CSV table of C-alpha atoms and ligand atoms in Angstrom, one decimal:
chain,number,residue,atom,x,y,z
J,1,MET,CA,-18.4,-12.9,-35.9
J,2,ALA,CA,-15.5,-11.6,-37.7
J,3,ALA,CA,-12.2,-13.5,-37.3
J,4,ILE,CA,-9.2,-11.6,-35.6
J,5,ASP,CA,-6.7,-13.9,-35.7
J,6,GLY,CA,-7.5,-17.0,-37.6
J,7,LEU,CA,-8.2,-19.0,-34.4
J,8,PRO,CA,-11.3,-20.8,-33.8
J,9,PRO,CA,-14.7,-18.9,-32.6
J,10,LEU,CA,-15.1,-19.0,-28.8
J,11,ARG,CA,-17.9,-21.0,-29.0
J,12,ASP,CA,-16.2,-23.7,-30.9
J,13,VAL,CA,-13.5,-23.4,-28.4
J,14,ILE,CA,-15.8,-23.6,-25.4
J,15,ARG,CA,-17.7,-26.5,-26.8
J,16,ASP,CA,-14.3,-28.3,-27.8
J,17,HIS,CA,-12.7,-27.9,-24.3
J,18,ASP,CA,-16.1,-28.4,-22.2
J,19,LEU,CA,-15.8,-25.3,-20.8
J,20,VAL,CA,-19.4,-25.2,-19.0
J,21,ALA,CA,-19.6,-21.8,-17.0
J,22,ARG,CA,-19.1,-22.3,-13.4
J,23,LYS,CA,-20.7,-19.5,-11.2
J,24,GLN,CA,-18.7,-19.8,-8.4
J,25,LEU,CA,-15.6,-18.9,-10.4
J,26,GLY,CA,-17.8,-15.8,-11.7
J,27,GLN,CA,-17.6,-17.4,-15.4
J,28,ASN,CA,-19.6,-15.1,-17.8
J,29,PHE,CA,-17.6,-15.1,-21.0
J,30,LEU,CA,-17.4,-12.9,-23.6
J,31,LEU,CA,-17.9,-14.6,-27.1
J,32,ASP,CA,-17.7,-11.8,-29.5
J,33,LEU,CA,-14.1,-10.9,-30.6
J,34,ASN,CA,-14.6,-7.7,-31.9
J,35,LEU,CA,-16.0,-6.7,-28.6
J,36,THR,CA,-13.0,-8.0,-26.9
J,37,ALA,CA,-10.7,-6.3,-29.6
J,38,LYS,CA,-12.5,-3.0,-28.4
J,39,ILE,CA,-12.1,-3.7,-24.9
J,40,ALA,CA,-8.3,-4.2,-25.7
J,41,ARG,CA,-8.1,-1.1,-27.7
J,42,ALA,CA,-9.7,0.9,-24.8
J,43,ALA,CA,-6.5,-0.1,-22.8
J,44,GLY,CA,-4.3,2.2,-25.0
J,45,ASN,CA,-1.3,1.3,-26.9
J,46,LEU,CA,-0.2,-2.1,-26.0
J,47,SER,CA,3.0,-2.6,-28.4
J,48,GLU,CA,5.5,-0.9,-26.2
J,49,THR,CA,4.1,-2.5,-23.1
J,50,ASP,CA,3.5,-6.0,-21.3
J,51,VAL,CA,0.1,-6.7,-20.0
J,52,LEU,CA,-1.3,-8.5,-17.2
J,53,GLU,CA,-4.8,-10.1,-17.4
J,54,ILE,CA,-6.5,-11.6,-14.8
J,55,GLY,CA,-9.1,-14.6,-15.5
J,56,PRO,CA,-8.7,-15.0,-19.4
J,57,GLY,CA,-11.3,-17.9,-19.5
J,58,PRO,CA,-11.3,-19.2,-22.9
J,59,GLY,CA,-9.0,-16.4,-24.2
J,60,GLY,CA,-11.7,-13.8,-25.7
J,61,LEU,CA,-10.0,-10.6,-24.3
J,62,THR,CA,-6.5,-12.3,-24.3
J,63,ARG,CA,-7.0,-12.6,-28.4
J,64,GLY,CA,-7.9,-9.2,-28.1
J,65,LEU,CA,-5.0,-7.9,-26.3
J,66,LEU,CA,-2.6,-10.1,-28.9
J,67,ALA,CA,-4.3,-8.9,-32.2
J,68,GLU,CA,-4.0,-5.3,-30.8
J,69,GLY,CA,-0.4,-5.9,-30.6
J,70,ALA,CA,0.3,-6.2,-26.9
J,71,ARG,CA,4.1,-7.1,-26.7
J,72,LYS,CA,3.6,-9.6,-23.8
J,73,VAL,CA,0.4,-10.9,-22.1
J,74,LEU,CA,0.6,-12.4,-18.9
J,75,ALA,CA,-2.7,-14.4,-18.0
J,76,ILE,CA,-3.4,-15.7,-14.7
J,77,GLU,CA,-6.5,-18.2,-14.5
J,78,LYS,CA,-7.4,-20.2,-11.9
J,79,ASP,CA,-9.7,-22.8,-13.6
J,80,PRO,CA,-7.6,-25.7,-15.0
J,81,ARG,CA,-9.9,-26.6,-17.8
J,82,CYS,CA,-9.3,-23.4,-19.6
J,83,ILE,CA,-5.7,-24.0,-19.8
J,84,PRO,CA,-5.4,-26.1,-22.8
J,85,ALA,CA,-7.6,-23.6,-24.7
J,86,LEU,CA,-5.3,-20.7,-23.8
J,87,GLU,CA,-2.2,-22.8,-24.6
J,88,GLU,CA,-3.8,-23.2,-28.3
J,89,ILE,CA,-3.4,-19.1,-28.5
J,90,ALA,CA,0.1,-19.3,-26.8
J,91,ALA,CA,1.1,-21.3,-29.8
J,92,HIS,CA,-0.5,-19.2,-32.2
J,93,TYR,CA,1.4,-16.0,-30.8
J,94,PRO,CA,5.0,-17.7,-30.3
J,95,ASP,CA,6.6,-16.0,-27.1
J,96,ARG,CA,3.9,-13.4,-26.4
J,97,LEU,CA,1.5,-15.4,-24.2
J,98,GLN,CA,2.5,-16.8,-20.7
J,99,ILE,CA,-0.2,-18.5,-18.8
J,100,ILE,CA,-0.1,-19.1,-14.8
J,101,GLU,CA,-2.5,-21.3,-13.5
J,102,GLY,CA,-3.4,-20.0,-10.2
J,103,ASP,CA,-5.4,-17.6,-7.9
J,104,ALA,CA,-4.6,-13.9,-9.1
J,105,LEU,CA,-5.1,-13.1,-5.2
J,106,GLU,CA,-1.7,-15.1,-4.6
J,107,VAL,CA,0.3,-15.3,-7.4
J,108,ASP,CA,3.4,-12.6,-7.5
J,109,VAL,CA,3.6,-11.0,-10.7
J,110,THR,CA,6.8,-9.0,-10.5
J,111,ALA,CA,9.1,-11.6,-11.7
J,112,HIS,CA,7.2,-11.8,-15.1
J,113,LEU,CA,6.5,-8.3,-16.4
J,114,THR,CA,8.5,-5.1,-17.1
J,115,PRO,CA,7.0,-2.0,-15.5
J,116,PRO,CA,5.2,0.2,-16.3
J,117,TYR,CA,2.5,-2.4,-17.3
J,118,ARG,CA,-0.9,-2.3,-18.1
J,119,ILE,CA,-3.8,-4.3,-16.5
J,120,ALA,CA,-6.6,-5.4,-18.3
J,121,ALA,CA,-9.5,-7.9,-17.5
J,122,ASN,CA,-12.8,-9.2,-17.4
J,123,LEU,CA,-12.7,-9.5,-13.9
J,124,PRO,CA,-14.2,-12.4,-11.7
J,125,TYR,CA,-17.0,-10.9,-9.7
J,126,ASN,CA,-15.9,-12.2,-6.7
J,127,VAL,CA,-12.5,-10.9,-6.7
J,128,GLY,CA,-12.9,-8.0,-8.7
J,129,THR,CA,-12.8,-5.1,-5.9
J,130,GLU,CA,-10.3,-6.8,-3.8
J,131,LEU,CA,-8.1,-6.8,-6.7
J,132,LEU,CA,-8.7,-3.1,-7.7
J,133,VAL,CA,-8.0,-2.0,-3.9
J,134,ARG,CA,-4.6,-4.0,-3.9
J,135,TRP,CA,-3.5,-2.3,-7.1
J,136,LEU,CA,-4.8,1.1,-5.8
J,137,THR,CA,-3.0,0.4,-2.3
J,138,PRO,CA,0.6,-0.6,-3.6
J,139,ALA,CA,3.7,0.1,-1.0
J,140,GLN,CA,5.1,2.8,-3.4
J,141,TRP,CA,3.6,5.3,-5.7
J,142,PRO,CA,3.7,5.6,-8.6
J,143,PRO,CA,2.8,1.9,-9.1
J,144,GLN,CA,4.1,-0.7,-11.4
J,145,TRP,CA,1.0,-0.5,-13.7
J,146,SER,CA,0.2,2.9,-15.8
J,147,THR,CA,-3.3,1.7,-16.7
J,148,LEU,CA,-6.0,-0.6,-15.5
J,149,THR,CA,-8.9,-1.2,-18.0
J,150,LEU,CA,-11.6,-3.3,-16.0
J,151,MET,CA,-14.8,-4.7,-16.5
J,152,PHE,CA,-17.0,-4.6,-13.4
J,153,GLN,CA,-20.7,-4.8,-12.6
J,154,ARG,CA,-22.0,-1.6,-13.7
J,155,GLU,CA,-22.7,-0.6,-10.1
J,156,VAL,CA,-19.0,-1.1,-8.8
J,157,ALA,CA,-17.9,0.9,-12.2
J,158,GLU,CA,-20.3,3.8,-10.8
J,159,ARG,CA,-18.7,3.6,-7.4
J,160,ILE,CA,-15.3,4.1,-8.9
J,161,VAL,CA,-16.0,7.3,-10.9
J,162,ALA,CA,-18.8,8.8,-8.4
J,163,GLN,CA,-18.6,12.4,-7.5
J,164,PRO,CA,-19.4,14.0,-4.1
J,165,GLY,CA,-23.0,14.0,-3.5
J,166,ASP,CA,-23.6,11.2,-6.0
J,167,ARG,CA,-25.4,8.3,-4.5
J,168,HIS,CA,-22.5,5.9,-5.2
J,169,TYR,CA,-19.8,8.3,-3.7
J,170,GLY,CA,-17.7,6.3,-0.8
J,171,ARG,CA,-14.1,4.7,-0.3
J,172,LEU,CA,-14.1,3.1,-3.6
J,173,ALA,CA,-14.5,6.7,-5.5
J,174,ILE,CA,-11.7,8.4,-2.9
J,175,LEU,CA,-9.4,5.5,-3.2
J,176,SER,CA,-9.6,5.6,-7.1
J,177,GLN,CA,-9.3,9.1,-7.7
J,178,TRP,CA,-7.0,10.2,-5.2
J,179,ARG,CA,-4.3,8.4,-7.0
J,180,ALA,CA,-6.0,7.9,-10.7
J,181,THR,CA,-8.0,9.3,-13.4
J,182,THR,CA,-10.8,7.4,-13.9
J,183,GLN,CA,-13.7,7.0,-16.9
J,184,ILE,CA,-16.4,4.5,-17.6
J,185,VAL,CA,-15.6,4.0,-21.4
J,186,MET,CA,-18.0,1.2,-22.4
J,187,SER,CA,-21.0,-0.2,-21.1
J,188,LEU,CA,-22.7,-4.0,-21.9
J,189,PRO,CA,-25.6,-5.0,-21.4
J,190,PRO,CA,-26.2,-8.8,-20.0
J,191,GLU,CA,-26.6,-10.4,-23.4
J,192,ALA,CA,-23.1,-9.6,-24.1
J,193,PHE,CA,-22.0,-12.2,-22.0
J,194,SER,CA,-22.3,-16.1,-22.1
J,195,PRO,CA,-24.2,-17.1,-19.9
J,196,ALA,CA,-26.0,-13.5,-19.2
J,197,PRO,CA,-25.4,-12.3,-15.6
J,198,LYS,CA,-28.4,-10.3,-14.0
J,199,VAL,CA,-26.8,-7.1,-14.0
J,200,HIS,CA,-25.3,-4.8,-16.6
J,201,SER,CA,-21.5,-4.2,-16.8
J,202,ALA,CA,-19.2,-1.5,-17.6
J,203,VAL,CA,-15.6,-1.3,-18.3
J,204,VAL,CA,-13.7,1.5,-16.4
J,205,ARG,CA,-10.2,2.8,-17.4
J,206,LEU,CA,-8.0,4.0,-14.3
J,207,THR,CA,-4.8,6.0,-15.3
J,208,ALA,CA,-2.1,6.2,-12.3
J,209,LEU,CA,-1.0,9.8,-11.5
J,210,PRO,CA,2.6,10.3,-11.2
J,211,GLN,CA,1.4,11.6,-7.7
J,212,PRO,CA,-1.4,12.0,-5.6
J,213,ARG,CA,-3.9,14.6,-6.5
J,214,PHE,CA,-3.5,15.9,-2.7
J,215,PRO,CA,-0.6,15.2,0.1
J,216,ALA,CA,-1.8,12.9,2.6
J,217,ASP,CA,-0.7,9.9,4.5
J,218,PRO,CA,-2.1,7.0,2.7
J,219,GLY,CA,-3.0,5.2,5.9
J,220,VAL,CA,-4.2,8.1,7.9
J,221,LEU,CA,-6.4,8.9,4.7
J,222,SER,CA,-7.8,5.5,4.6
J,223,ARG,CA,-8.5,5.4,8.4
J,224,VAL,CA,-10.4,8.5,8.1
J,225,VAL,CA,-12.4,7.8,5.0
J,226,ALA,CA,-13.3,4.4,6.6
J,227,ALA,CA,-14.5,5.8,9.6
J,228,GLY,CA,-16.4,8.7,7.7
J,229,PHE,CA,-18.3,6.2,5.4
J,230,ASN,CA,-18.8,3.7,7.8
J,231,GLN,CA,-21.8,5.4,8.9
J,232,ARG,CA,-22.3,7.6,6.2
J,233,ARG,CA,-25.7,8.8,7.4
J,234,LYS,CA,-24.1,10.3,10.3
J,235,MET,CA,-22.6,14.1,10.7
J,236,LEU,CA,-19.0,13.7,10.6
J,237,ARG,CA,-18.3,15.0,14.2
J,238,ALA,CA,-20.0,11.7,15.4
J,239,SER,CA,-18.5,9.3,12.7
J,240,LEU,CA,-15.1,10.2,13.3
J,241,LYS,CA,-15.1,10.5,16.9
J,242,GLY,CA,-12.9,7.6,17.5
J,243,VAL,CA,-10.4,8.7,14.9
J,244,ALA,CA,-8.7,11.5,16.6
J,245,PRO,CA,-9.3,13.7,20.1
J,246,ASP,CA,-10.9,17.2,19.3
J,247,ILE,CA,-12.5,16.2,16.0
J,248,GLU,CA,-14.7,19.1,15.7
J,249,ALA,CA,-11.8,21.5,16.0
J,250,LYS,CA,-10.2,19.2,13.3
J,251,LEU,CA,-12.7,19.4,10.8
J,252,GLU,CA,-13.3,23.2,11.4
J,253,ALA,CA,-9.6,23.7,11.0
J,254,ALA,CA,-9.9,21.9,7.4
J,255,GLY,CA,-12.7,23.8,6.2
J,256,ILE,CA,-15.5,20.9,6.9
J,257,PRO,CA,-18.3,21.6,8.7
J,258,PRO,CA,-18.5,19.4,11.7
J,259,THR,CA,-22.1,18.6,10.6
J,260,GLU,CA,-21.3,17.4,7.4
J,261,ARG,CA,-21.7,13.8,5.9
J,262,ALA,CA,-19.0,11.9,4.6
J,263,GLU,CA,-21.0,11.7,1.1
J,264,ARG,CA,-20.4,15.3,0.7
J,265,VAL,CA,-16.8,15.9,1.2
J,266,SER,CA,-14.5,16.2,-1.6
J,267,ILE,CA,-11.3,14.5,-1.8
J,268,GLU,CA,-9.0,17.5,-1.5
J,269,SER,CA,-10.8,18.1,2.1
J,270,PHE,CA,-10.7,14.4,3.3
J,271,CYS,CA,-7.0,14.9,2.3
J,272,ARG,CA,-6.6,18.5,4.3
J,273,LEU,CA,-8.4,16.5,7.2
J,274,ALA,CA,-5.9,13.7,7.0
J,275,ARG,CA,-3.0,16.0,7.3
J,276,ILE,CA,-4.4,18.0,10.3
J,277,VAL,CA,-5.0,14.3,11.8
J,278,ALA,CA,-1.4,13.4,11.2
J,279,GLY,CA,-0.3,16.6,12.8
J,280,ASP,CA,1.0,18.0,9.7
J,281,THR,CA,0.6,21.7,8.4
J,282,PRO,CA,-2.8,21.5,6.5
U,301,SAM,N1,-12.0,-13.1,-19.8
U,301,SAM,C1,-12.9,-14.0,-20.0
U,301,SAM,C2,-14.0,-13.3,-20.7
U,301,SAM,O1,-13.8,-12.0,-20.7
U,301,SAM,O2,-14.9,-14.1,-21.7
U,301,SAM,C3,-13.7,-14.7,-18.8
U,301,SAM,C4,-14.0,-13.5,-17.7
U,301,SAM,S1,-14.8,-14.5,-16.6
U,301,SAM,C5,-16.0,-13.1,-16.0
U,301,SAM,C6,-14.1,-14.3,-15.3
U,301,SAM,C7,-12.7,-15.4,-15.3
U,301,SAM,O3,-11.9,-15.2,-14.2
U,301,SAM,C8,-12.8,-17.0,-15.2
U,301,SAM,O4,-12.3,-17.4,-16.3
U,301,SAM,C9,-12.7,-17.5,-14.0
U,301,SAM,O5,-12.3,-19.0,-14.1
U,301,SAM,C10,-11.5,-16.8,-13.7
U,301,SAM,N2,-11.0,-16.7,-12.1
U,301,SAM,C11,-12.1,-16.7,-11.2
U,301,SAM,N3,-11.5,-16.5,-10.1
U,301,SAM,C12,-10.2,-16.2,-10.5
U,301,SAM,C13,-9.1,-15.9,-9.3
U,301,SAM,N4,-9.1,-15.9,-8.1
U,301,SAM,N5,-8.0,-16.0,-9.9
U,301,SAM,C14,-7.6,-16.0,-11.7
U,301,SAM,N6,-8.7,-16.1,-12.2
U,301,SAM,C15,-10.1,-16.2,-11.6
C-alpha cells in the first residue's frame, strides 16, 4: 500500500486501536489508501470547499479527502473507539479536520460548515438511505451541499440511477434525479473491505441542480410517487385512488394512460400529474 500522507498503514491503526469491526455499526472498513484517495478524487475539486464525512471509522477516506486537498473535513463518527485514531489524523493536518463523536442522524452540521459544501462517505448500511433521503429533501432548494459522493450497496446505487422501466426504478430514483444528476462512478467487490460484506458496493455521485428538472410541489410529488410505488404492480388508476378525486381524468390530463404502472412513468410525467393534483396549470 503506497503511503499518501506519512501516517501509519490502516491495518496498523486498526490493530493499535483495537478496532475490531462491529456489525451493528455497519463497519466494513476500506484499508487501501490508494482506493480511498480515488474515491476522494471522485468527489471533485476539494480545495475550495468544506467536506462533510459521515462514519470515518479508522479514517481511510478521511485521509484520502485531506490528502486530496480538502479545505476542511468535518467527520461525524458514532463509535467512540475510533476517535483517538481520528485525532492522530487531525494532528497531522492542523486545523483541517474537525471530529464530532455522535450519531449523524442527530448532529446539526450547519454551524460547522460553509455552504456549498461537499458530502463524501462510505456510509453505514443501516443509516445510508435515510441520510440520503434527508439530504435530498431539505426545506430549501438548492441545498447546502453541492455534491454527494457516497458508497452504497450496489443495489441501492442502482436504485438511485435507475430509469423508467428498469427493475430498480422507484421512489429513490425519482427523488434523486428530480433535483440532481446521478452517476455510478466506481464499483467495488466485497474483498475491497475488511471484513468483506456479502454484497458488492458502488460509489454514486449526485450533483445538485440549481433548480428541479420540472416544476412540482415537493410534498405533492412525494405523495403521488409514494402511492404509485406502494403498489407498483397495480395500474395507476387503482394505486392513486386515494391521492385525489377523479384520478383517471387527472392521469389523462397529465398524458399518462390510467392503466399504466408507476415503474414505467417518467419523472416529467409524475411532475405534471403532481401539478394537476395540486390544482396548478399542468
Ligand atoms: N469510512 C470508513 C471506511 O471507509 O473505512 C468506515 C466506513 S464503515 C462502512 C461505516 C462507519 O460509520 C463506521 O465507522 C461506523 O462506526 C460509522 N457509523 C455507523 N452508524 C453511524 C451513525 N449513525 N452516525 C455516524 N457514524 C456512524
